[in-house]
Short mmCIF file of C-alpha atoms in Angstrom, two decimals:
data_model
loop_
_atom_site.label_atom_id
_atom_site.label_comp_id
_atom_site.label_asym_id
_atom_site.label_seq_id
_atom_site.Cartn_x
_atom_site.Cartn_y
_atom_site.Cartn_z
CA MET A 1 7.09 -31.28 9.74
CA VAL A 2 6.70 -34.92 10.86
CA SER A 3 3.98 -35.67 8.30
CA GLN A 4 6.00 -33.96 5.55
CA ILE A 5 9.08 -36.04 6.31
CA SER A 6 6.91 -39.18 6.29
CA GLN A 7 5.52 -38.31 2.85
CA LEU A 8 8.99 -37.54 1.49
CA LYS A 9 10.28 -40.96 2.60
CA LYS A 10 7.66 -42.57 0.34
CA GLY A 11 9.13 -40.69 -2.63
CA ALA A 12 7.92 -37.75 -4.70
CA HIS A 13 8.22 -36.56 -8.28
CA ILE A 14 7.62 -32.91 -7.38
CA ILE A 15 8.24 -30.94 -4.20
CA SER A 16 6.42 -27.62 -3.80
CA ALA A 17 7.93 -25.70 -0.88
CA THR A 18 8.67 -22.35 0.68
CA PRO A 19 12.41 -21.53 0.70
CA GLY A 20 12.69 -21.66 4.50
CA ARG A 21 11.01 -25.05 4.91
CA LEU A 22 12.91 -26.65 2.02
CA LEU A 23 16.25 -25.41 3.36
CA ASP A 24 15.34 -26.76 6.81
CA LEU A 25 14.59 -30.21 5.32
CA ILE A 26 17.84 -30.15 3.31
CA ASN A 27 19.84 -29.33 6.46
CA ARG A 28 18.08 -32.20 8.28
CA LYS A 29 19.16 -34.54 5.44
CA LYS A 30 15.51 -35.36 4.73
CA VAL A 31 15.58 -34.00 1.17
CA ASP A 32 18.26 -34.58 -1.47
CA ILE A 33 17.99 -32.23 -4.48
CA SER A 34 21.45 -32.95 -5.90
CA LYS A 35 20.00 -34.93 -8.83
CA ILE A 36 16.81 -33.05 -9.67
CA LYS A 37 16.11 -32.14 -13.30
CA THR A 38 14.07 -28.93 -12.95
CA VAL A 39 13.88 -25.97 -10.56
CA VAL A 40 10.99 -23.50 -10.66
CA LEU A 41 11.04 -20.22 -8.73
CA ASP A 42 7.46 -18.98 -8.73
CA GLU A 43 6.90 -15.29 -7.88
CA ALA A 44 10.67 -14.80 -7.74
CA ASP A 45 10.36 -11.03 -7.24
CA GLU A 46 8.06 -11.47 -4.23
CA MET A 47 10.40 -13.99 -2.60
CA LEU A 48 13.31 -11.60 -2.99
CA ASN A 49 11.22 -8.72 -1.59
CA MET A 50 10.50 -10.89 1.45
CA GLY A 51 14.23 -11.32 2.10
CA PHE A 52 14.66 -14.93 0.93
CA ARG A 53 17.61 -14.27 -1.37
CA GLN A 54 20.16 -16.02 0.87
CA ASP A 55 17.86 -19.04 1.31
CA ILE A 56 17.24 -19.25 -2.45
CA GLU A 57 20.98 -19.13 -3.21
CA SER A 58 21.67 -21.81 -0.57
CA ILE A 59 19.02 -24.07 -2.15
CA LEU A 60 20.24 -23.51 -5.72
CA ASN A 61 23.81 -24.33 -4.63
CA GLU A 62 22.55 -27.82 -3.70
CA THR A 63 21.19 -28.47 -7.21
CA PRO A 64 23.07 -29.95 -10.21
CA VAL A 65 24.64 -27.65 -12.80
CA ASP A 66 22.83 -29.19 -15.79
CA LYS A 67 19.28 -28.71 -14.49
CA ILE A 68 16.53 -26.69 -16.19
CA THR A 69 15.71 -23.50 -14.28
CA LEU A 70 12.52 -21.47 -14.69
CA LEU A 71 11.83 -18.12 -13.00
CA PHE A 72 8.33 -16.63 -12.99
CA SER A 73 8.02 -12.99 -11.98
CA ALA A 74 5.30 -10.35 -12.37
CA THR A 75 7.95 -7.62 -12.27
CA MET A 76 11.57 -7.75 -13.42
CA LEU A 77 13.63 -6.43 -10.53
CA LYS A 78 17.43 -6.11 -10.56
CA GLU A 79 17.58 -8.82 -7.89
CA VAL A 80 15.74 -11.26 -10.17
CA ARG A 81 18.23 -10.57 -12.97
CA LYS A 82 21.12 -11.14 -10.57
CA ILE A 83 19.75 -14.57 -9.61
CA ALA A 84 19.22 -15.40 -13.30
CA ASN A 85 22.74 -14.32 -14.32
CA LYS A 86 24.33 -16.23 -11.44
CA PHE A 87 22.46 -19.53 -11.66
CA MET A 88 21.26 -19.77 -15.29
CA ASN A 89 23.17 -20.43 -18.49
CA ASN A 90 22.28 -18.02 -21.33
CA PRO A 91 18.72 -17.54 -20.02
CA LEU A 92 15.91 -16.74 -22.42
CA GLU A 93 13.57 -13.97 -21.25
CA ILE A 94 9.91 -14.31 -22.25
CA THR A 95 7.71 -11.27 -21.61
CA ILE A 96 3.93 -11.38 -21.80
CA GLY A 97 2.73 -7.81 -22.35
CA LYS A 98 4.78 -4.82 -21.16
CA GLN A 99 6.85 -5.16 -18.01
CA ASN A 100 5.39 -3.60 -14.85
CA VAL A 101 2.53 -1.96 -16.76
CA GLY A 102 -0.86 -1.78 -15.08
CA ALA A 103 -3.85 -3.75 -16.37
CA GLU A 104 -5.81 -2.00 -19.11
CA ASN A 105 -9.18 -2.45 -17.36
CA VAL A 106 -8.11 -0.81 -14.10
CA GLU A 107 -8.91 2.81 -13.24
CA HIS A 108 -6.45 4.50 -10.87
CA ILE A 109 -7.87 7.04 -8.38
CA CYS A 110 -6.10 9.07 -5.70
CA TYR A 111 -7.66 10.79 -2.67
CA MET A 112 -5.41 13.37 -0.95
CA VAL A 113 -5.97 13.73 2.81
CA ASN A 114 -4.10 14.61 5.98
CA ALA A 115 -2.24 11.55 7.28
CA ARG A 116 -4.16 11.58 10.57
CA GLU A 117 -7.49 11.38 8.67
CA ARG A 118 -6.57 8.37 6.55
CA TYR A 119 -8.95 5.99 8.32
CA LEU A 120 -11.88 8.42 8.11
CA ALA A 121 -11.22 8.75 4.38
CA LEU A 122 -11.12 4.95 4.04
CA LYS A 123 -14.61 4.66 5.57
CA ARG A 124 -15.99 7.32 3.26
CA VAL A 125 -14.51 5.63 0.20
CA VAL A 126 -16.05 2.29 1.25
CA ASP A 127 -19.45 3.87 1.99
CA TYR A 128 -19.40 5.65 -1.37
CA HIS A 129 -19.08 2.27 -3.14
CA PRO A 130 -21.93 0.16 -1.67
CA ASN A 131 -21.09 -2.88 -3.84
CA ILE A 132 -17.41 -2.88 -2.96
CA TYR A 133 -15.65 -6.25 -2.76
CA GLY A 134 -11.95 -5.70 -2.38
CA ILE A 135 -8.62 -5.76 -0.59
CA VAL A 136 -7.27 -2.95 1.60
CA PHE A 137 -3.45 -3.04 1.56
CA CYS A 138 -1.43 -1.86 4.57
CA ARG A 139 2.34 -1.82 5.03
CA THR A 140 2.72 -3.50 8.44
CA ARG A 141 1.10 -6.38 10.32
CA ARG A 142 0.21 -4.12 13.24
CA GLU A 143 -1.48 -1.54 11.04
CA THR A 144 -3.35 -4.31 9.18
CA GLN A 145 -4.77 -5.68 12.42
CA GLU A 146 -5.64 -2.21 13.74
CA VAL A 147 -7.49 -1.15 10.57
CA ALA A 148 -9.42 -4.44 10.42
CA GLU A 149 -10.44 -4.15 14.09
CA LYS A 150 -11.62 -0.56 13.58
CA LEU A 151 -13.69 -1.53 10.54
CA LEU A 152 -15.29 -4.43 12.43
CA LYS A 153 -16.07 -2.15 15.37
CA ASP A 154 -17.69 0.35 13.00
CA GLY A 155 -19.96 -2.31 11.50
CA TYR A 156 -18.16 -3.30 8.29
CA ASN A 157 -17.77 -6.88 7.05
CA ALA A 158 -13.98 -6.99 7.22
CA ASP A 159 -11.14 -9.13 8.53
CA ALA A 160 -7.33 -9.11 8.59
CA LEU A 161 -4.81 -11.28 6.74
CA HIS A 162 -1.18 -11.03 7.86
CA GLY A 163 1.85 -13.11 8.78
CA ASP A 164 0.95 -13.52 12.46
CA LEU A 165 -2.06 -15.69 11.62
CA SER A 166 -1.78 -19.48 11.81
CA GLN A 167 -2.63 -21.51 8.71
CA PRO A 168 -6.09 -22.54 10.05
CA GLN A 169 -6.86 -18.88 10.84
CA ARG A 170 -5.70 -17.83 7.38
CA ASP A 171 -7.82 -20.53 5.74
CA ALA A 172 -10.89 -19.47 7.73
CA VAL A 173 -10.50 -15.80 6.71
CA MET A 174 -9.99 -16.70 3.05
CA LYS A 175 -13.00 -19.02 3.02
CA LYS A 176 -15.25 -16.20 4.30
CA PHE A 177 -13.77 -13.77 1.77
CA ARG A 178 -14.15 -16.09 -1.22
CA VAL A 179 -17.85 -16.72 -0.51
CA LYS A 180 -18.27 -12.94 -0.01
CA HIS A 181 -19.24 -13.11 3.66
CA LEU A 182 -16.51 -10.46 3.93
CA LYS A 183 -16.62 -7.44 1.66
CA LEU A 184 -13.18 -6.16 2.72
CA LEU A 185 -9.94 -8.07 3.31
CA VAL A 186 -7.28 -5.98 5.06
CA ALA A 187 -3.89 -7.44 4.18
CA THR A 188 -0.13 -6.96 3.92
CA ASP A 189 1.64 -7.54 0.60
CA VAL A 190 3.35 -10.65 1.95
CA ALA A 191 0.14 -12.23 3.29
CA ALA A 192 -1.74 -11.52 0.04
CA ARG A 193 0.96 -13.17 -2.07
CA GLY A 194 -0.51 -15.87 -4.26
CA LEU A 195 -4.16 -15.00 -3.52
CA ASP A 196 -6.42 -15.78 -6.44
CA VAL A 197 -9.88 -14.27 -5.88
CA ASP A 198 -12.31 -13.54 -8.70
CA ASP A 199 -14.49 -10.47 -9.25
CA LEU A 200 -12.66 -8.03 -6.97
CA THR A 201 -14.13 -4.58 -7.63
CA HIS A 202 -11.61 -2.45 -5.75
CA ILE A 203 -8.06 -2.43 -4.45
CA ILE A 204 -7.49 0.23 -1.77
CA ASN A 205 -3.94 1.29 -0.96
CA TYR A 206 -4.29 2.46 2.65
CA ASN A 207 -0.54 3.03 2.43
CA LEU A 208 1.60 3.09 -0.69
CA PRO A 209 4.12 0.22 -0.91
CA ASP A 210 7.82 0.93 -0.40
CA GLU A 211 8.65 -0.51 -3.83
CA THR A 212 6.76 0.96 -6.78
CA GLU A 213 6.70 -2.47 -8.48
CA LEU A 214 4.46 -3.77 -5.68
CA TYR A 215 1.74 -1.34 -6.75
CA THR A 216 1.49 -3.26 -10.03
CA HIS A 217 0.98 -6.47 -8.03
CA ARG A 218 -1.74 -4.88 -5.93
CA SER A 219 -3.72 -3.16 -8.68
CA GLY A 220 -3.48 -6.21 -10.95
CA ARG A 221 -5.71 -8.20 -8.60
CA THR A 222 -8.77 -6.38 -9.95
CA GLY A 223 -9.94 -5.78 -13.52
CA ARG A 224 -9.43 -9.40 -14.57
CA ALA A 225 -11.15 -11.51 -17.23
CA GLY A 226 -12.31 -8.46 -19.18
CA LYS A 227 -14.04 -6.86 -16.17
CA ARG A 228 -13.49 -3.32 -14.96
CA GLY A 229 -11.67 -2.65 -11.71
CA THR A 230 -10.57 0.31 -9.60
CA SER A 231 -7.33 0.83 -7.69
CA ILE A 232 -7.62 3.56 -5.05
CA VAL A 233 -4.76 5.32 -3.24
CA ILE A 234 -5.32 7.25 0.00
CA ALA A 235 -2.31 9.55 0.23
CA ASN A 236 -1.08 12.83 1.70
CA LEU A 237 0.76 15.66 -0.02
CA LYS A 238 4.14 14.30 1.00
CA GLU A 239 3.52 11.13 -1.03
CA LYS A 240 2.96 12.90 -4.34
CA PHE A 241 6.46 12.03 -5.52
CA LYS A 242 5.69 8.31 -4.99
CA ILE A 243 2.53 8.63 -7.07
CA LYS A 244 4.56 10.22 -9.89
CA LEU A 245 6.96 7.26 -9.79
CA ILE A 246 4.04 4.82 -9.92
CA GLU A 247 2.46 6.68 -12.86
CA LYS A 248 5.73 6.33 -14.74
CA GLN A 249 5.91 2.66 -13.79
CA ILE A 250 2.38 1.70 -14.92
CA ASP A 251 2.29 4.18 -17.82
CA LYS A 252 -1.03 5.57 -16.61
CA GLN A 253 -2.25 8.72 -14.89
CA PHE A 254 -4.11 8.85 -11.57
CA SER A 255 -7.42 10.68 -11.37
CA TYR A 256 -7.32 12.97 -8.33
CA MET A 257 -10.80 12.87 -6.83
CA PRO A 258 -12.27 14.76 -3.84
CA VAL A 259 -13.03 12.63 -0.78
CA PRO A 260 -16.83 12.11 -0.83
CA LEU A 261 -18.80 14.46 1.41
CA GLY A 262 -21.50 13.18 3.75
CA ARG A 263 -24.24 14.32 1.35
CA ASP A 264 -22.58 12.49 -1.58
CA ILE A 265 -22.43 9.24 0.40
CA CYS A 266 -26.03 9.48 1.61
CA GLU A 267 -27.23 10.05 -1.94
CA LYS A 268 -25.22 7.06 -3.24
CA GLN A 269 -26.50 4.79 -0.47
CA LEU A 270 -30.10 5.92 -0.99
CA PHE A 271 -30.18 5.05 -4.68
CA HIS A 272 -28.33 1.81 -3.99
CA LEU A 273 -31.11 0.86 -1.58
CA ILE A 274 -33.77 1.69 -4.16
CA ASP A 275 -31.91 -0.29 -6.87
CA ARG A 276 -31.81 -3.32 -4.57
CA MET A 277 -35.54 -3.00 -3.92
CA GLU A 278 -36.33 -2.75 -7.65
CA LYS A 279 -34.27 -5.81 -8.54
CA VAL A 280 -35.29 -8.08 -5.65
CA ALA A 281 -37.04 -11.29 -6.75
CA VAL A 282 -40.52 -11.77 -5.27
CA ASP A 283 -41.73 -15.29 -4.46
CA ASP A 284 -45.52 -14.88 -4.34
CA THR A 285 -46.11 -18.38 -3.02
CA LYS A 286 -44.17 -17.63 0.15
CA ILE A 287 -45.53 -14.18 1.00
CA ASP A 288 -49.15 -14.31 -0.26
CA SER A 289 -50.46 -15.66 3.04
CA PHE A 290 -48.90 -12.74 4.95
CA LEU A 291 -50.11 -9.96 2.66
CA PRO A 292 -53.66 -9.44 4.08
CA GLU A 293 -52.28 -8.77 7.56
CA ILE A 294 -49.53 -6.54 6.12
CA TYR A 295 -52.06 -4.50 4.08
CA LYS A 296 -54.25 -4.09 7.15
CA LYS A 297 -51.31 -2.94 9.29
CA LEU A 298 -50.16 -0.35 6.73
CA GLU A 299 -53.56 0.88 5.48
CA TRP A 300 -53.32 4.10 7.51
CA LEU A 301 -50.27 5.19 5.46
CA ASP A 302 -50.60 6.89 2.09
CA ARG A 303 -48.19 6.09 -0.76
CA GLU A 304 -45.82 8.98 -0.04
CA GLU A 305 -45.54 8.21 3.69
CA LEU A 306 -45.00 4.51 2.98
CA ILE A 307 -42.09 5.26 0.63
CA LYS A 308 -40.49 7.67 3.13
CA LYS A 309 -40.66 5.17 5.98
CA PHE A 310 -39.39 2.31 3.80
CA VAL A 311 -36.36 4.34 2.71
CA SER A 312 -35.64 5.60 6.23
CA VAL A 313 -35.47 2.12 7.81
CA GLU A 314 -31.92 1.55 6.54
CA PHE A 315 -31.01 5.04 5.38
CA ASN A 316 -31.29 6.85 8.72
CA ARG A 317 -27.99 5.51 10.07
CA PHE A 318 -26.07 7.14 7.20
CA LEU A 319 -27.93 10.41 7.69
CA ASP A 320 -27.16 10.40 11.42
CA TYR A 321 -23.50 9.43 10.99
CA TYR A 322 -22.65 11.93 8.25
CA LYS A 323 -24.65 14.82 9.68
CA ASN A 324 -22.29 17.80 10.11
CA THR A 325 -19.18 15.74 9.29
CA PRO A 326 -16.15 17.79 8.14
CA ASP A 327 -14.67 18.01 4.65
CA LEU A 328 -11.55 15.76 4.61
CA ASN A 329 -10.13 17.13 1.37
CA MET A 330 -6.73 18.82 1.33
CA PRO A 331 -6.63 22.41 0.07
CA LYS A 332 -6.07 22.48 -3.68
CA ASP A 333 -3.10 24.83 -3.27
CA SER A 334 -0.54 23.59 -0.78
CA ARG A 335 1.38 26.85 -0.84
CA GLY A 336 1.70 29.29 2.00
CA SER A 337 1.70 33.05 1.81
CA GLY A 338 3.75 34.55 -0.98
CA GLY A 339 3.48 31.35 -3.06
CA LYS A 340 6.12 29.50 -1.08
CA LYS A 341 5.63 25.80 -0.50
CA THR A 342 5.28 24.88 3.13
CA THR A 343 6.51 21.86 4.99
CA MET A 344 3.64 19.80 6.37
CA VAL A 345 3.17 20.14 10.10
CA GLY A 346 4.64 17.19 12.02
CA PHE A 347 7.52 16.52 9.59
CA ALA A 348 11.24 17.06 10.18
CA ARG A 349 13.53 17.98 7.26
CA PHE A 350 16.96 16.31 6.91
CA PHE A 351 20.14 16.86 4.91
CA ILE A 352 22.09 13.81 3.66
CA ASN A 353 25.42 13.91 1.80
CA LEU A 354 24.25 11.54 -0.96
CA GLY A 355 22.86 12.58 -4.32
CA LYS A 356 22.60 11.77 -8.02
CA THR A 357 26.35 11.17 -8.28
CA ASP A 358 25.86 8.32 -5.76
CA ASP A 359 23.06 6.91 -7.94
CA LEU A 360 20.58 7.84 -5.20
CA LYS A 361 16.91 7.69 -6.12
CA PRO A 362 13.81 8.28 -3.93
CA THR A 363 13.11 4.53 -3.71
CA THR A 364 16.76 3.84 -2.84
CA LEU A 365 16.68 6.44 -0.06
CA ILE A 366 13.45 4.96 1.36
CA GLY A 367 15.08 1.52 1.33
CA VAL A 368 18.18 2.85 3.13
CA ILE A 369 16.01 4.49 5.83
CA ASN A 370 14.04 1.24 6.30
CA ASP A 371 17.19 -0.91 6.47
CA VAL A 372 19.18 1.36 8.79
CA THR A 373 16.35 2.02 11.27
CA GLY A 374 14.74 -1.41 11.01
CA ILE A 375 11.35 0.34 10.90
CA ARG A 376 9.23 0.03 7.75
CA ASP A 377 6.29 2.26 8.68
CA ILE A 378 8.04 5.63 9.10
CA GLU A 379 6.00 8.17 7.16
CA ILE A 380 8.31 9.81 4.62
CA GLY A 381 7.44 13.16 3.05
CA GLU A 382 9.02 15.14 0.24
CA ILE A 383 12.34 13.94 -1.17
CA GLU A 384 14.63 16.32 -3.09
CA ILE A 385 17.56 14.58 -4.81
CA LEU A 386 20.29 17.02 -5.89
CA LYS A 387 23.65 16.39 -7.55
CA ASN A 388 25.89 15.74 -4.55
CA PHE A 389 23.44 15.80 -1.63
CA SER A 390 19.74 15.57 -0.90
CA PHE A 391 16.93 16.67 1.42
CA PHE A 392 14.04 14.59 2.72
CA GLU A 393 11.28 14.83 5.31
CA ILE A 394 10.02 12.25 7.82
CA ASP A 395 7.57 12.09 10.69
CA GLU A 396 9.31 14.28 13.30
CA LYS A 397 8.71 11.78 16.13
CA PHE A 398 11.37 9.55 14.49
CA THR A 399 14.02 12.33 14.46
CA GLY A 400 16.07 10.91 17.33
CA THR A 401 15.82 7.35 16.01
CA LEU A 402 17.01 8.44 12.57
CA LEU A 403 20.01 10.43 13.82
CA LYS A 404 21.09 7.58 16.13
CA SER A 405 20.59 4.85 13.48
CA PHE A 406 22.61 6.65 10.77
CA LYS A 407 25.61 7.26 13.02
CA ASP A 408 28.78 5.71 11.47
CA LYS A 409 26.78 4.13 8.60
CA GLU A 410 28.02 3.86 5.01
CA PHE A 411 26.43 3.80 1.57
CA LYS A 412 28.50 2.15 -1.17
CA LYS A 413 31.62 2.47 1.03
CA ARG A 414 30.97 6.18 1.60
CA LYS A 415 30.37 7.47 5.13
CA ILE A 416 26.90 8.96 5.49
CA VAL A 417 26.47 12.45 6.92
CA LEU A 418 22.94 13.07 8.18
CA GLU A 419 21.86 16.32 9.83
CA ILE A 420 18.65 18.21 10.58
CA ALA A 421 17.97 20.95 8.02
CA SER A 422 15.68 23.97 8.27
CA LYS A 423 12.16 23.33 7.06
CA LYS A 424 11.44 24.65 3.60
CA GLY A 425 9.36 27.82 3.63
CA THR A 426 8.00 27.21 7.11
CA VAL A 427 7.06 29.95 9.54
CA SER A 428 8.21 29.93 13.15
CA ARG A 429 7.46 32.28 16.04
CA ARG A 430 9.95 34.40 17.95
CA ARG A 431 9.78 34.69 21.71
CA ASP A 432 8.07 38.07 21.37
CA GLY A 433 5.22 36.37 19.49
CA ARG A 434 6.02 37.84 16.06
CA GLN A 435 6.53 35.57 13.07
CA ARG A 436 9.74 35.17 11.15
CA ASP A 437 10.35 33.34 7.89
CA ARG A 438 12.85 30.53 8.00
CA LYS A 439 15.51 30.52 5.33
CA ARG A 440 15.01 28.93 1.95
CA PRO A 441 17.07 25.79 1.10
CA ASN A 442 19.82 27.73 -0.74
CA GLN A 443 20.28 29.96 2.32
CA ILE A 444 20.54 27.25 4.97
CA LYS A 445 23.69 25.67 6.28
CA HIS A 446 23.68 22.85 3.74
CA GLY A 447 22.79 24.65 0.51
CA ARG A 448 24.81 25.92 -2.44
CA ASN A 449 27.96 26.28 -0.34
CA SER A 450 27.69 22.58 0.59
CA GLU A 451 27.47 21.61 -3.08
CA ARG A 452 30.67 23.54 -3.84
CA THR A 453 32.36 21.86 -0.86
CA PHE A 454 31.38 18.37 -2.03
CA ARG A 455 32.59 19.16 -5.58
CA LYS A 456 36.01 20.19 -4.20
CA ARG A 457 36.23 17.01 -2.10
CA ARG A 458 35.48 14.80 -5.08
CA LYS A 459 38.06 16.61 -7.28
CA THR A 460 40.65 16.24 -4.54
CA LYS A 461 39.98 12.48 -4.33
#
């Protein structure tokens, strides 16, 4: 701060700043932007996603009316339009390509696994792509650090990039990643903002982002300059609706692939090793003097034995690790007996008195849950938006938190009613040990009768 103030006193034609720091300097009377000629908001959508809207508005209120304003945004969110309409005069919108559409050279792949096996699936995906050089995206700082530490412990060249790092720490991580001393960078969306790294082969979505537009940001970091890239999603069955939203957003379909089995990975690694051996450059001048001793030491081995031992030197660790490892793939049919869909174990099902008439969408509901609870890493399952009410599923360990957080809350000036609903098509056990089928959604307390009730209430109003 001291050095920045010193530089500003000497005068500057251009100030490049984060919203928080610039607002701080304005409040300290160290910066006067009342006579500037141009304002540029770079990555406007990202700044708004990070919660800087109030800071941005406070800064723009300090600027003259007749300035030139430029907004650059990879995705056109409603919030960006609101800023434009409020602070710009008859703005001209220039679009390069289609809005929010994924890059043409990027392949989109999805692996479906149980949530608890997400990390095991990540390792298999990485091992199946020996030449991988990419970014693993997580939703929270804590998860980012945990995944990076696990990868390091398991022998992978990986490190974390998140908001808790100091600038020197961030610079050190990025330097190692740019020179490819790291093959995996585990990062949050906020920390990866503005990164410009060439030749990324893969983007791995360890968790899907809360906003579908952010997926476009993530996947667009690979497949640049005419090169091919791959964006991978590791998801569970309860996230299928999010994938459908993303497919609609990027105008592309995901390829659903089976998680590689141990045998598949060993085969891939074996031929990768052989390819490296075939392509390695030999400097005769440096090894000629050692060859007589090497030949003498290996003369007892025939050609076949020599090849086997050479391959096994590096290959054995994969054979040992993946020996008898389980299949991580989800069953192709997620239905229970009788063809009824089942609720995934570990999820609680909720009723909420908001629906399509309230302009409720899956992404809106996720945002409301995040805002009300203040927790952004609650695992959310299936969402069913009906006309006047909806059902959704979340990790059952957050049941108490959710019920407490939604008490006396409103959505668009309407009081929210949130209650636990019966799980769809699940099977429970009676005290005598026999099974009983729980009621279907239209038979439970908040079903068709509730819809009629809400219709009557609205007509009365």
